[in-house]
XYZ file of C-alpha atoms in Angstrom:
769
model
C 14.836 -46.001 -50.084
C 14.739 -45.384 -46.554
C 13.794 -41.770 -45.364
C 16.871 -41.488 -43.192
C 19.048 -42.403 -46.208
C 17.636 -39.569 -48.032
C 17.486 -37.201 -45.602
C 21.400 -37.470 -44.907
C 21.768 -37.232 -49.255
C 19.850 -33.609 -49.242
C 20.660 -32.337 -45.958
C 23.338 -30.030 -47.283
C 20.855 -28.694 -50.150
C 18.162 -27.939 -47.394
C 20.102 -25.824 -45.477
C 21.842 -23.675 -48.043
C 17.783 -22.763 -49.537
C 16.065 -22.601 -46.257
C 15.886 -18.442 -46.664
C 13.714 -19.769 -49.775
C 12.001 -21.849 -48.222
C 10.796 -19.393 -45.780
C 10.022 -16.991 -48.792
C 8.201 -19.919 -50.653
C 4.407 -19.569 -49.609
C 2.062 -17.375 -50.478
C 1.437 -14.233 -48.121
C 1.335 -15.292 -44.138
C -1.456 -14.363 -42.544
C -1.604 -12.536 -38.985
C 0.015 -14.754 -36.311
C 0.977 -17.493 -38.412
C 4.551 -18.831 -38.333
C 4.796 -21.155 -41.187
C 3.352 -21.874 -44.887
C 4.293 -24.293 -46.694
C 3.131 -24.006 -50.323
C 3.265 -27.690 -51.406
C 3.036 -26.911 -55.086
C 6.492 -24.541 -54.565
C 8.076 -27.097 -52.947
C 11.535 -28.154 -54.425
C 12.293 -31.927 -55.524
C 15.180 -31.818 -52.770
C 12.418 -30.410 -49.950
C 9.810 -33.673 -50.817
C 9.634 -36.986 -50.591
C 11.313 -39.139 -53.016
C 8.834 -40.496 -55.601
C 6.153 -39.705 -52.897
C 4.783 -36.552 -54.803
C 3.705 -35.884 -57.809
C 4.443 -32.869 -60.047
C 2.472 -29.265 -59.228
C -0.914 -29.476 -60.673
C -3.906 -26.816 -60.263
C -6.448 -29.281 -59.478
C -10.143 -27.904 -59.021
C -8.255 -24.150 -58.829
C -5.536 -25.326 -56.242
C -2.110 -25.150 -56.864
C -0.964 -28.484 -55.350
C 0.663 -31.893 -55.975
C -0.673 -35.203 -54.958
C 1.174 -37.508 -51.814
C 1.169 -41.018 -54.195
C -1.303 -44.186 -52.271
C 1.415 -46.547 -50.153
C 3.785 -43.744 -49.261
C 4.747 -41.437 -46.708
C 5.064 -38.236 -48.568
C 7.302 -36.242 -46.524
C 8.364 -32.436 -46.995
C 10.149 -30.183 -45.017
C 10.444 -26.626 -43.694
C 12.502 -23.911 -41.920
C 11.980 -24.392 -37.830
C 9.688 -21.254 -36.804
C 11.426 -20.777 -33.229
C 14.916 -19.528 -33.154
C 17.517 -21.931 -31.142
C 17.011 -24.948 -29.441
C 16.033 -29.118 -30.593
C 12.426 -27.576 -29.600
C 10.193 -24.505 -29.583
C 10.025 -23.179 -25.770
C 8.210 -25.227 -23.159
C 4.593 -25.233 -22.937
C 3.773 -23.828 -26.369
C 0.793 -25.316 -28.996
C 0.320 -24.274 -32.398
C -2.299 -25.994 -35.254
C -1.496 -27.683 -38.239
C -4.225 -26.512 -40.668
C -4.040 -29.004 -44.063
C -6.063 -28.321 -46.872
C -6.077 -31.418 -48.726
C -8.719 -32.907 -51.238
C -10.392 -35.787 -49.390
C -9.891 -38.452 -52.185
C -8.674 -41.857 -49.568
C -10.945 -44.401 -49.002
C -9.273 -45.225 -45.826
C -8.467 -42.242 -43.383
C -5.034 -40.360 -43.776
C -2.314 -40.295 -41.987
C -0.434 -37.125 -40.501
C 3.268 -37.440 -39.240
C 5.808 -34.857 -37.612
C 9.165 -35.840 -36.826
C 9.498 -35.229 -32.889
C 12.366 -37.016 -31.813
C 10.528 -39.528 -30.495
C 9.585 -42.110 -32.914
C 11.436 -45.632 -32.893
C 14.602 -45.634 -35.283
C 14.297 -41.963 -35.444
C 11.072 -42.280 -37.627
C 8.610 -40.008 -37.907
C 5.254 -39.976 -35.252
C 1.566 -39.919 -36.460
C -0.711 -37.308 -34.993
C -3.518 -37.777 -36.272
C -5.567 -39.577 -38.732
C -7.764 -37.332 -40.973
C -10.509 -37.780 -44.060
C -11.357 -41.174 -46.002
C -14.548 -40.574 -46.568
C -13.542 -39.871 -50.540
C -16.375 -37.777 -51.062
C -13.577 -35.281 -53.564
C -14.419 -32.386 -51.178
C -11.407 -29.779 -50.510
C -11.566 -30.115 -46.677
C -9.324 -28.575 -43.740
C -8.044 -30.140 -40.708
C -6.741 -28.822 -37.721
C -4.489 -30.634 -35.893
C -3.332 -29.523 -32.335
C 0.533 -30.096 -32.371
C 2.646 -29.138 -28.930
C 6.469 -27.972 -27.810
C 7.356 -32.047 -26.962
C 5.930 -33.149 -30.239
C 8.238 -31.716 -32.507
C 11.753 -31.421 -33.299
C 14.314 -29.899 -35.703
C 16.147 -32.906 -36.918
C 19.859 -32.401 -35.701
C 22.024 -30.182 -37.064
C 19.817 -28.875 -39.353
C 17.025 -26.246 -38.597
C 14.691 -27.825 -40.255
C 11.030 -29.325 -39.236
C 10.097 -32.430 -40.841
C 5.995 -33.469 -41.901
C 4.573 -35.998 -43.957
C 1.255 -36.967 -45.370
C 0.369 -40.896 -45.473
C -2.399 -41.815 -47.589
C -2.074 -46.068 -47.663
C -5.588 -46.050 -49.740
C -6.324 -43.314 -52.195
C -3.703 -41.018 -53.666
C -4.557 -37.359 -51.840
C -4.133 -33.620 -53.632
C -2.306 -31.234 -51.073
C -2.424 -27.346 -51.218
C -1.062 -26.273 -48.495
C 0.464 -26.630 -44.773
C -0.319 -23.557 -42.155
C 0.920 -24.066 -38.921
C -0.636 -21.205 -36.664
C -0.422 -19.991 -32.880
C -2.881 -21.916 -30.433
C -3.730 -20.224 -27.709
C -4.113 -21.237 -24.165
C -7.731 -20.564 -23.907
C -8.233 -22.169 -27.094
C -6.300 -25.761 -26.319
C -9.271 -27.966 -24.255
C -11.263 -27.269 -27.114
C -8.804 -28.088 -30.178
C -8.066 -31.117 -27.601
C -11.873 -32.258 -27.527
C -12.143 -32.115 -31.627
C -8.922 -33.912 -31.969
C -10.912 -36.485 -29.235
C -13.530 -36.624 -31.054
C -12.574 -37.125 -34.613
C -10.238 -39.889 -33.706
C -12.862 -42.164 -32.294
C -14.536 -41.023 -35.461
C -11.875 -42.489 -37.809
C -12.035 -45.649 -35.255
C -16.064 -46.559 -35.968
C -15.331 -45.806 -39.673
C -12.607 -48.315 -40.337
C -14.538 -50.478 -38.101
C -17.170 -50.777 -40.099
C -15.593 -53.562 -41.833
C -17.076 -55.808 -39.521
C -20.741 -55.048 -39.373
C -22.902 -57.872 -39.199
C -20.423 -60.383 -38.487
C -19.974 -63.113 -35.949
C -18.619 -61.397 -32.142
C -16.817 -63.602 -29.315
C -17.755 -60.839 -26.585
C -15.845 -60.813 -23.099
C -18.550 -61.312 -21.165
C -21.842 -62.575 -21.015
C -25.400 -60.288 -21.500
C -26.918 -59.421 -18.417
C -30.858 -58.811 -17.826
C -31.803 -55.555 -15.562
C -33.237 -55.136 -12.891
C -36.797 -55.127 -12.247
C -35.916 -51.068 -10.766
C -34.484 -50.945 -13.260
C -36.705 -51.933 -16.119
C -39.752 -49.673 -13.822
C -37.973 -46.912 -13.076
C -39.929 -43.512 -13.990
C -37.336 -42.295 -15.549
C -35.477 -42.673 -19.451
C -32.293 -42.654 -17.540
C -30.877 -44.397 -15.159
C -27.125 -44.375 -13.201
C -26.232 -47.538 -11.198
C -23.487 -48.278 -9.390
C -20.381 -50.659 -10.210
C -17.257 -50.736 -8.545
C -14.175 -50.031 -11.764
C -12.696 -53.190 -11.539
C -15.882 -54.740 -12.885
C -16.388 -53.138 -15.915
C -19.421 -52.082 -17.879
C -20.108 -53.342 -21.501
C -23.080 -51.913 -23.749
C -25.131 -55.445 -22.881
C -24.769 -54.543 -19.244
C -27.864 -53.978 -17.434
C -28.064 -53.053 -13.872
C -28.764 -55.895 -10.911
C -30.010 -55.783 -7.941
C -28.820 -53.498 -6.163
C -27.021 -51.309 -7.506
C -29.915 -48.307 -8.520
C -30.307 -45.968 -5.999
C -26.370 -46.116 -4.323
C -24.325 -43.128 -4.202
C -20.975 -43.422 -5.272
C -18.822 -43.835 -2.378
C -14.758 -42.933 -2.125
C -12.530 -43.660 0.807
C -8.156 -42.360 -0.053
C -5.162 -40.790 1.125
C -4.513 -36.846 0.786
C -2.128 -37.579 -2.082
C -3.842 -39.792 -4.243
C -6.014 -40.177 -7.381
C -8.722 -42.836 -6.539
C -11.260 -43.752 -8.995
C -15.158 -44.507 -8.590
C -17.405 -46.092 -11.201
C -20.765 -46.356 -12.407
C -22.749 -47.302 -15.704
C -26.043 -45.556 -17.222
C -28.878 -47.649 -18.136
C -31.539 -46.616 -21.082
C -34.908 -48.857 -20.334
C -37.170 -46.985 -22.808
C -35.338 -45.376 -25.342
C -32.153 -44.010 -27.176
C -29.749 -42.305 -24.656
C -28.278 -39.429 -27.022
C -25.984 -36.469 -25.575
C -25.450 -37.877 -22.850
C -22.904 -36.075 -20.392
C -21.740 -36.424 -17.207
C -20.846 -32.941 -14.399
C -19.846 -33.103 -10.897
C -21.079 -30.274 -8.743
C -17.812 -29.662 -5.679
C -17.298 -31.318 -3.347
C -17.855 -29.753 -0.177
C -16.193 -30.439 2.818
C -18.445 -30.934 5.754
C -16.751 -28.486 8.039
C -14.077 -26.485 5.970
C -15.455 -24.591 3.212
C -12.230 -23.772 2.009
C -11.115 -27.445 1.519
C -10.401 -28.465 -2.139
C -11.492 -32.234 -3.415
C -11.634 -32.167 -7.335
C -12.877 -34.352 -9.656
C -12.596 -35.490 -13.469
C -15.023 -37.236 -15.512
C -13.900 -39.401 -18.365
C -16.360 -41.928 -20.627
C -15.939 -44.607 -21.513
C -15.417 -45.858 -26.217
C -16.793 -49.241 -26.807
C -14.899 -50.492 -29.676
C -14.225 -53.685 -31.372
C -10.853 -55.216 -30.585
C -9.278 -58.828 -30.448
C -10.698 -61.148 -27.892
C -8.451 -64.381 -28.615
C -6.563 -65.480 -31.988
C -9.512 -65.293 -33.722
C -12.853 -63.220 -32.301
C -13.535 -59.940 -32.074
C -15.367 -58.285 -28.988
C -16.338 -54.826 -27.854
C -14.911 -53.701 -24.985
C -14.493 -50.296 -22.968
C -11.447 -49.667 -24.554
C -10.318 -46.118 -23.458
C -11.321 -44.060 -20.841
C -11.346 -40.459 -22.682
C -11.631 -37.073 -21.007
C -15.962 -36.985 -20.482
C -17.449 -36.913 -24.265
C -21.276 -36.934 -24.818
C -22.474 -40.107 -25.549
C -25.175 -42.137 -26.956
C -27.283 -45.069 -25.835
C -28.950 -47.644 -27.275
C -32.042 -48.093 -25.441
C -32.052 -51.126 -22.889
C -28.174 -51.074 -23.419
C -25.537 -49.357 -20.600
C -22.657 -46.845 -21.355
C -19.681 -45.974 -18.211
C -18.363 -43.253 -16.922
C -15.387 -42.456 -14.754
C -14.590 -39.976 -12.000
C -11.541 -39.425 -11.086
C -10.709 -38.033 -7.027
C -7.087 -35.979 -6.888
C -6.188 -34.482 -3.611
C -3.897 -32.663 -2.360
C -2.545 -32.267 0.710
C -1.897 -28.455 0.251
C -5.595 -27.546 0.062
C -7.239 -31.389 1.137
C -8.300 -31.914 4.341
C -9.272 -35.011 6.371
C -12.540 -35.608 6.753
C -16.487 -36.326 4.712
C -16.801 -34.704 1.441
C -20.685 -34.361 -0.641
C -21.644 -33.772 -3.527
C -23.762 -34.662 -6.225
C -22.775 -35.713 -10.341
C -25.198 -34.761 -12.658
C -26.493 -37.242 -15.266
C -28.100 -35.138 -18.804
C -28.973 -36.646 -22.059
C -31.495 -35.062 -24.521
C -34.526 -37.457 -23.596
C -34.294 -36.613 -19.339
C -31.646 -36.464 -16.435
C -31.048 -38.390 -12.814
C -28.218 -37.688 -10.565
C -26.445 -39.436 -8.050
C -24.773 -38.444 -4.487
C -20.965 -39.040 -4.590
C -19.476 -39.058 -0.565
C -15.706 -39.531 -0.407
C -13.796 -40.109 2.825
C -10.734 -38.023 2.897
C -8.243 -40.043 5.458
C -5.551 -38.217 7.468
C -3.252 -40.370 5.524
C -0.280 -38.916 3.698
C 1.211 -41.947 1.175
C 4.686 -41.742 0.041
C 5.543 -40.887 -3.038
C 6.864 -43.747 -5.772
C 9.956 -41.827 -6.269
C 10.487 -41.295 -2.328
C 10.763 -45.245 -2.267
C 12.856 -47.839 -3.728
C 10.329 -49.413 -5.754
C 9.970 -49.153 -9.965
C 7.544 -49.655 -12.202
C 7.086 -48.990 -16.027
C 5.727 -50.283 -19.248
C 8.245 -51.458 -21.962
C 7.449 -49.172 -24.926
C 7.868 -48.500 -28.998
C 10.739 -45.851 -29.612
C 10.550 -43.266 -27.004
C 7.857 -40.745 -25.058
C 6.954 -37.226 -25.244
C 7.418 -35.025 -21.992
C 3.696 -35.082 -21.637
C 3.462 -38.977 -21.742
C 6.454 -39.485 -19.126
C 4.960 -36.629 -16.543
C 1.613 -38.622 -17.317
C 3.340 -41.919 -15.906
C 4.086 -40.123 -12.756
C 0.404 -39.044 -11.765
C 0.203 -43.273 -12.551
C 2.479 -44.516 -10.046
C 5.101 -45.301 -13.180
C 8.467 -43.674 -12.932
C 10.635 -46.442 -14.829
C 10.283 -46.637 -18.970
C 11.295 -49.547 -20.532
C 13.671 -49.227 -24.287
C 14.659 -51.279 -26.947
C 17.798 -51.066 -28.851
C 15.804 -51.856 -31.949
C 14.135 -48.780 -31.942
C 16.189 -46.448 -29.771
C 20.662 -46.390 -29.555
C 23.210 -43.602 -30.515
C 23.648 -42.857 -33.771
C 26.712 -44.711 -34.816
C 29.729 -42.624 -35.642
C 32.335 -44.958 -38.100
C 35.742 -44.798 -37.885
C 38.546 -46.069 -39.657
C 39.878 -49.860 -38.787
C 36.204 -50.299 -37.068
C 36.135 -48.021 -34.636
C 33.078 -45.778 -33.161
C 31.788 -43.003 -31.487
C 28.618 -42.051 -31.154
C 25.828 -39.181 -31.443
C 23.383 -38.698 -28.245
C 22.116 -35.597 -29.847
C 18.046 -37.134 -29.849
C 18.730 -39.735 -26.633
C 20.054 -36.626 -24.449
C 17.014 -34.876 -25.038
C 14.642 -37.539 -24.363
C 16.401 -38.443 -21.543
C 16.597 -34.989 -20.232
C 12.687 -34.858 -20.648
C 12.170 -37.944 -19.319
C 14.487 -36.408 -16.152
C 12.746 -32.888 -15.435
C 9.189 -35.679 -15.921
C 10.381 -37.543 -12.659
C 11.549 -40.579 -14.747
C 14.560 -42.048 -11.808
C 15.855 -45.190 -14.660
C 14.935 -46.836 -17.210
C 15.778 -50.814 -18.752
C 17.017 -51.149 -21.813
C 16.962 -54.126 -23.951
C 20.195 -55.024 -26.288
C 18.961 -57.180 -27.250
C 15.013 -59.136 -28.257
C 13.133 -62.655 -27.965
C 16.055 -64.975 -28.195
C 13.522 -66.799 -30.506
C 15.294 -64.745 -33.299
C 18.915 -65.257 -32.447
C 21.290 -64.186 -33.814
C 18.567 -61.923 -35.585
C 17.674 -60.234 -32.191
C 20.903 -59.815 -30.838
C 20.335 -55.960 -31.799
C 24.026 -54.413 -30.299
C 25.924 -57.067 -31.943
C 24.099 -56.836 -34.260
C 24.726 -53.324 -35.289
C 28.041 -53.659 -34.268
C 28.757 -56.204 -36.509
C 27.181 -54.417 -39.489
C 27.666 -49.996 -38.975
C 30.984 -50.495 -37.349
C 32.277 -53.768 -39.413
C 30.372 -52.981 -42.009
C 29.526 -56.856 -42.209
C 26.141 -57.994 -44.475
C 23.819 -59.755 -42.387
C 25.006 -63.004 -43.819
C 28.139 -62.119 -42.130
C 27.280 -61.819 -39.211
C 24.882 -64.500 -38.789
C 27.551 -66.771 -40.209
C 29.843 -64.775 -37.172
C 27.337 -65.854 -34.256
C 26.516 -69.479 -35.441
C 30.524 -70.669 -35.913
C 30.450 -71.324 -32.026
C 27.229 -70.137 -30.968
C 27.954 -70.908 -27.159
C 31.006 -68.344 -27.492
C 30.754 -64.365 -28.082
C 32.321 -63.063 -30.909
C 35.511 -62.446 -29.480
C 35.522 -59.815 -32.256
C 32.698 -58.048 -31.361
C 33.209 -58.208 -26.883
C 35.897 -54.863 -26.957
C 32.919 -53.242 -29.670
C 30.670 -54.514 -26.999
C 32.203 -53.073 -24.214
C 33.377 -49.829 -25.925
C 29.677 -48.965 -26.233
C 28.741 -49.707 -22.959
C 31.794 -47.487 -21.323
C 30.136 -44.873 -24.124
C 26.579 -44.806 -23.220
C 27.215 -45.005 -18.862
C 29.937 -42.250 -19.324
C 27.672 -39.947 -21.617
C 25.070 -40.854 -19.054
C 27.143 -40.068 -15.927
C 28.070 -36.732 -17.624
C 24.636 -35.808 -18.702
C 22.715 -36.797 -15.459
C 20.333 -38.855 -17.457
C 18.066 -41.445 -15.224
C 19.828 -44.900 -14.060
C 20.427 -47.015 -16.770
C 19.623 -50.584 -16.213
C 20.952 -52.968 -19.186
C 19.974 -56.300 -20.053
C 21.836 -58.428 -23.082
C 18.620 -59.930 -24.621
C 14.744 -61.002 -23.275
C 14.312 -64.087 -22.313
C 17.686 -66.039 -21.806
C 15.681 -68.559 -20.407
C 14.110 -69.490 -22.983
C 18.004 -71.208 -23.469
C 15.640 -75.058 -21.578
C 13.468 -74.933 -24.130
C 13.077 -77.779 -27.404
C 11.138 -75.035 -30.201
C 12.593 -73.246 -33.145
C 14.909 -71.074 -32.952
C 16.313 -71.516 -29.024
C 19.274 -73.723 -28.038
C 21.831 -74.197 -25.094
C 23.605 -71.225 -26.691
C 21.100 -68.400 -25.222
C 22.536 -69.505 -21.656
C 26.515 -68.573 -22.318
C 25.855 -65.626 -24.518
C 23.808 -64.007 -21.936
C 26.320 -64.362 -18.603
C 29.084 -63.477 -20.996
C 27.371 -60.063 -22.542
C 26.231 -59.201 -18.368
C 29.709 -60.110 -17.686
C 30.840 -58.023 -20.603
C 28.411 -55.264 -19.344
C 29.859 -55.226 -15.385
C 33.800 -55.140 -17.207
C 33.048 -52.137 -18.827
C 31.231 -50.208 -16.598
C 31.261 -52.159 -12.936
C 28.442 -50.170 -11.577
C 25.279 -50.588 -13.910
C 22.431 -52.898 -13.230
C 22.612 -55.970 -14.922
C 18.371 -56.806 -15.446
C 16.842 -60.204 -16.793
C 13.389 -61.092 -17.459
C 13.315 -64.981 -16.431
C 10.467 -67.185 -16.971
C 11.221 -69.607 -15.613
C 12.144 -70.852 -11.975
C 15.563 -72.134 -12.655
C 16.754 -69.225 -14.329
C 17.947 -68.448 -10.909
C 21.533 -70.171 -12.238
C 21.734 -66.421 -13.770
C 21.962 -65.086 -10.467
C 26.006 -65.043 -10.346
C 26.141 -62.189 -13.636
C 23.007 -60.034 -12.952
C 21.735 -57.730 -10.768
C 18.390 -57.377 -10.873
C 16.357 -60.435 -11.616
C 12.807 -60.066 -12.295
C 10.108 -63.063 -13.592
C 6.831 -64.139 -13.595
C 7.543 -67.464 -12.536
C 6.374 -67.622 -9.233
C 3.891 -70.215 -9.193
C 6.680 -72.761 -10.161
C 8.941 -71.419 -6.869
C 6.900 -69.221 -4.438
C 10.145 -68.893 -2.810
C 11.842 -67.129 -5.775
C 12.189 -63.838 -4.093
C 14.094 -65.426 -0.860
C 16.988 -67.349 -3.265
C 16.760 -64.133 -5.273
C 17.912 -61.896 -1.724
C 19.651 -64.604 -0.243
C 22.159 -63.891 -2.533
C 22.449 -60.481 -2.923
C 20.370 -59.485 -5.867
C 17.453 -57.366 -6.244
C 14.413 -59.226 -7.237
C 11.309 -57.506 -9.244
C 8.002 -59.102 -10.816
C 6.541 -58.696 -14.468
C 3.335 -59.569 -16.022
C 2.017 -58.483 -19.589
C -2.075 -57.744 -21.030
C -3.516 -56.510 -24.298
C -5.811 -53.287 -24.375
C -8.461 -55.438 -23.564
C -7.439 -55.852 -20.273
C -9.976 -55.084 -16.944
C -8.802 -53.311 -13.991
C -9.260 -56.055 -12.018
C -6.370 -57.673 -13.446
C -3.616 -55.372 -13.232
C -4.906 -54.106 -9.951
C -4.000 -57.271 -8.056
C -1.237 -58.278 -9.970
C 0.886 -54.815 -9.938
C -0.497 -54.441 -6.076
C -0.944 -56.895 -3.334
C -0.020 -59.862 -4.829
C 3.001 -58.851 -6.127
C 3.667 -57.441 -2.353
C 3.053 -60.647 -1.417
C 6.883 -61.647 -2.264
C 7.836 -58.390 -1.864
C 9.742 -57.522 -5.354
C 10.605 -54.141 -5.882
C 10.231 -53.120 -9.397
C 8.179 -54.231 -12.089
C 7.610 -54.003 -15.917
C 4.707 -54.834 -18.025
C 4.535 -56.061 -21.160
C 3.799 -53.538 -23.044
C 2.868 -49.944 -22.351
C 1.981 -49.040 -26.249
C 3.042 -51.205 -28.260
C 0.114 -50.944 -30.966
C -0.299 -52.542 -34.463
C -2.401 -49.837 -35.749
C -3.000 -46.860 -33.084
C -5.955 -46.273 -31.924
C -7.301 -49.196 -34.418
C -7.051 -52.785 -31.874
C -9.302 -54.950 -33.885
C -6.009 -56.778 -35.354
C -2.870 -57.703 -35.221
C -0.781 -57.226 -32.017
C -2.003 -54.060 -29.492
C -0.127 -54.773 -26.494
C -0.711 -51.706 -23.792
C -3.212 -49.014 -22.065
C -1.618 -46.123 -23.064
C -2.483 -44.202 -26.268
C -0.724 -40.577 -26.398
C -2.651 -37.632 -27.923
C -1.241 -34.939 -29.057
C -1.310 -33.076 -26.065
C -2.492 -35.964 -23.556
C -2.783 -39.616 -23.167
C -5.376 -41.671 -23.124
C -5.521 -44.621 -20.440
C -7.123 -47.851 -20.407
C -8.978 -49.221 -18.048
C -5.770 -51.499 -17.165
C -3.716 -47.677 -16.916
C -6.367 -47.173 -14.080
C -6.080 -50.386 -11.966
C -2.094 -49.667 -12.475
C -2.064 -46.500 -10.654
C -4.822 -48.187 -7.636
C -2.366 -51.473 -7.789
C 0.958 -48.920 -6.963
C -1.090 -47.053 -4.352
C -1.642 -50.157 -2.508
C 1.881 -50.543 -2.990
C 2.062 -46.859 -1.681
C 0.042 -47.655 1.111
C 2.543 -50.416 2.405
C 5.891 -48.489 2.306
C 4.080 -45.602 3.848
C 3.212 -48.333 6.762
C 6.064 -49.248 6.614
C 7.737 -45.662 7.640
C 5.300 -45.124 9.834
C 6.248 -48.691 11.590
C 10.050 -47.487 12.030
C 9.474 -43.902 13.311
C 7.547 -45.183 15.750
C 9.331 -47.967 16.487
C 6.392 -50.638 16.225
C 7.730 -53.773 13.767
C 4.684 -54.171 11.531
C 6.642 -56.637 9.085
C 3.726 -59.125 10.998
C 1.230 -57.487 9.728
C 2.442 -57.167 6.150
C 3.140 -60.788 6.086
C -0.673 -61.539 7.161
C -1.696 -59.297 4.545
C 0.380 -61.007 1.757
C -0.366 -64.213 2.847
C -4.171 -63.091 2.044
C -3.369 -61.608 -1.219
C -1.647 -64.517 -2.403
C -5.031 -66.608 -0.749
C -7.000 -64.959 -3.805
C -5.419 -65.460 -6.949
C -7.839 -66.650 -9.370
C -7.223 -69.617 -11.372
C -5.641 -68.527 -15.024
C -2.473 -67.575 -16.141
C -0.203 -69.819 -15.509
C 1.560 -69.924 -18.847
C 4.901 -67.795 -17.850
C 5.527 -67.328 -21.787
C 2.327 -67.046 -23.548
C 0.142 -66.363 -20.808
C 1.440 -64.904 -17.773
C -1.524 -62.616 -15.795
C -2.577 -63.090 -11.896
C -6.117 -62.390 -10.981
C -8.373 -62.168 -7.842
C -11.053 -64.411 -7.255
C -13.180 -61.442 -6.099
C -12.710 -58.013 -6.760
C -13.525 -57.099 -3.038
C -10.627 -58.415 -1.429
C -8.335 -55.307 -2.923
C -10.046 -52.995 -1.514
C -10.644 -55.461 1.640
C -6.922 -55.344 1.952
C -6.046 -51.585 1.707
C -8.499 -50.797 4.037
C -6.902 -53.416 7.080
C -3.612 -51.623 5.726
C -4.971 -47.761 6.153
C -5.835 -48.779 9.488
C -2.568 -49.971 10.503
C -1.244 -46.626 9.570
C -3.941 -44.472 11.417
C -3.049 -47.186 14.326
C 0.512 -47.485 14.890
C 0.652 -43.422 13.656
C -1.308 -42.362 16.872
C 0.105 -44.938 19.232
C -3.126 -45.736 20.072
C -4.494 -49.649 20.993
C -6.931 -50.980 17.701
C -9.756 -50.747 20.504
C -9.867 -47.116 21.431
C -8.141 -46.168 17.818
C -10.997 -44.623 15.886
C -9.750 -46.131 12.320
C -10.526 -46.194 8.532
C -14.940 -46.019 8.979
C -16.662 -47.334 6.036
C -18.602 -44.244 4.430
C -21.981 -43.925 5.087
């Protein structure tokens, strides 16, 4: 039985028994907000068929969470009112269990963000099958827990894929702000550990690595120290088998940035003599050349090397995630990778030169790097000060702290899919319905508070699966009209070139209800699209057909009829898709290679031109920076999507299945891939461009000819690859340095135009020496 159906059946009984639940556990320790003695749970408070009867095992009263089941339980919320606790509060969930599983055990929580209102995974632990009783502590933030609507009940679950697991208790205790960093670091370390644990199965098996091994330069081999740092730009990944090359050792880190920007620098650490253990990095406070009060902050991250799919049937080691700095181990003859991200704040960061020292420490020795930063007298426009939009496709929904982090990475938009995100249908007699927006109201309130401006809502999926992937019509037929899937398919396929008249008024009613509610509740802009990639109608593969085009066109018209102010979006991966322009407002494409004038044609029709691309997690920062930055600028597209943001088959283990994405949530943070960093930098390039436009407008100077030249240079720098708009749509520069060169030119032009001086007399940007 699906969890949602079970919940609906027993909610009344759970509400009645809340007082009993509150006293069912043992006496609470001081400061405790919730104790759940699992053995004392009443049957209706537990997921069906997932728990054993109460038992005493090794002096512990418990129940056994059965393998292969998502063993859920509910308990009263420890806060008095509201769907969520007060903002900014944190707790530790302490689970007492016996480790009898052979794979890591999952702990899930109802957080109001899971796809189809499912529970969200919060942690994995155990899986050593050593028979020991253990207590795991899991951080839990205010935005990662919610009561089930119309109850005062929270919901957890224990999910063991391999092996029954005895569970004695679940306790929730307050987590003080001063202890949050330590709790997060422990969670991070345990997560990296379980990834290594499950990937041991590949030891000794063939590898398909992402790059070729490097031979170290003589200077690195002859170094007197056991720790050899080497400077390599962040757009060139350092792998374990990388090594310092000529000119990379003995060099400082050099960074140039604006007054309100995040800017990364990266370096490798090579172990020429012996294994290095507990390798840590510290950046001493950066000092301004003349202003002692000026502040420029620095954050250090350590790259986690993990196995990831390389092609359809290969596995390679990739620096997949950049974690808050943790002690690393670097084997003899190998390298590790570290990032330093500088953050300038116009309130405290003065323009000028800053100097500092990076200290690299290991059990075997220490080394240092100089770091030199030039902060330009430029304050960039924020994304939300422009009409630029950027967002990734997500599974389900995301937490507040995830969306706040998006803004730091220049993401001001989110892309939802109806298959996982939809208001609940309230079915009325006679084929009528209403909608319950309770969970979505919370999501969009959090989005608005985080600064998210809009979202694209895909009301259907890939048309290869037509009509099953027409998710809004499908659910209208199934839930409102009571049809079976077979009946729905029969309805859609009876005349596939025309959207069923029986569904059309329901479709319009759904759109109108959503947009009216969105307006009343001040949601971010709801941009709708009937389904993904309608230009597949011209393909001949199974699942496609000529009917895809009229289905998309007719549904787009229904959206406009229901709510004329709606902007209808289309993902178009072939240039001839301009034929859809009469029915859409936003034309988003990855097919400019087929027609470089595509953007001009869209704008001439009075429509908005966007571009999109895609990635796996094992993609480098240079791809994302080039694609979404200067390359997309060269077509003057005003928004972008990326497939995908967090579409992972198995969370942090990306060795198998699908893993499209570049951001992994934790209970308190978001762990980025290098690709995410490159995305931020690409959109920073766009921020420089938009700032130049504004400065030019303010000064009465036409800068478009200059920006056209920048665009032509970017387009001319495109490398080969990524030319298949369906299966391999990415762009990459031939040389990574071109992006820094182009940004340097734009920054110099900003200073020139803003000062009113000629290029010859204006001291523009200079190399950091």
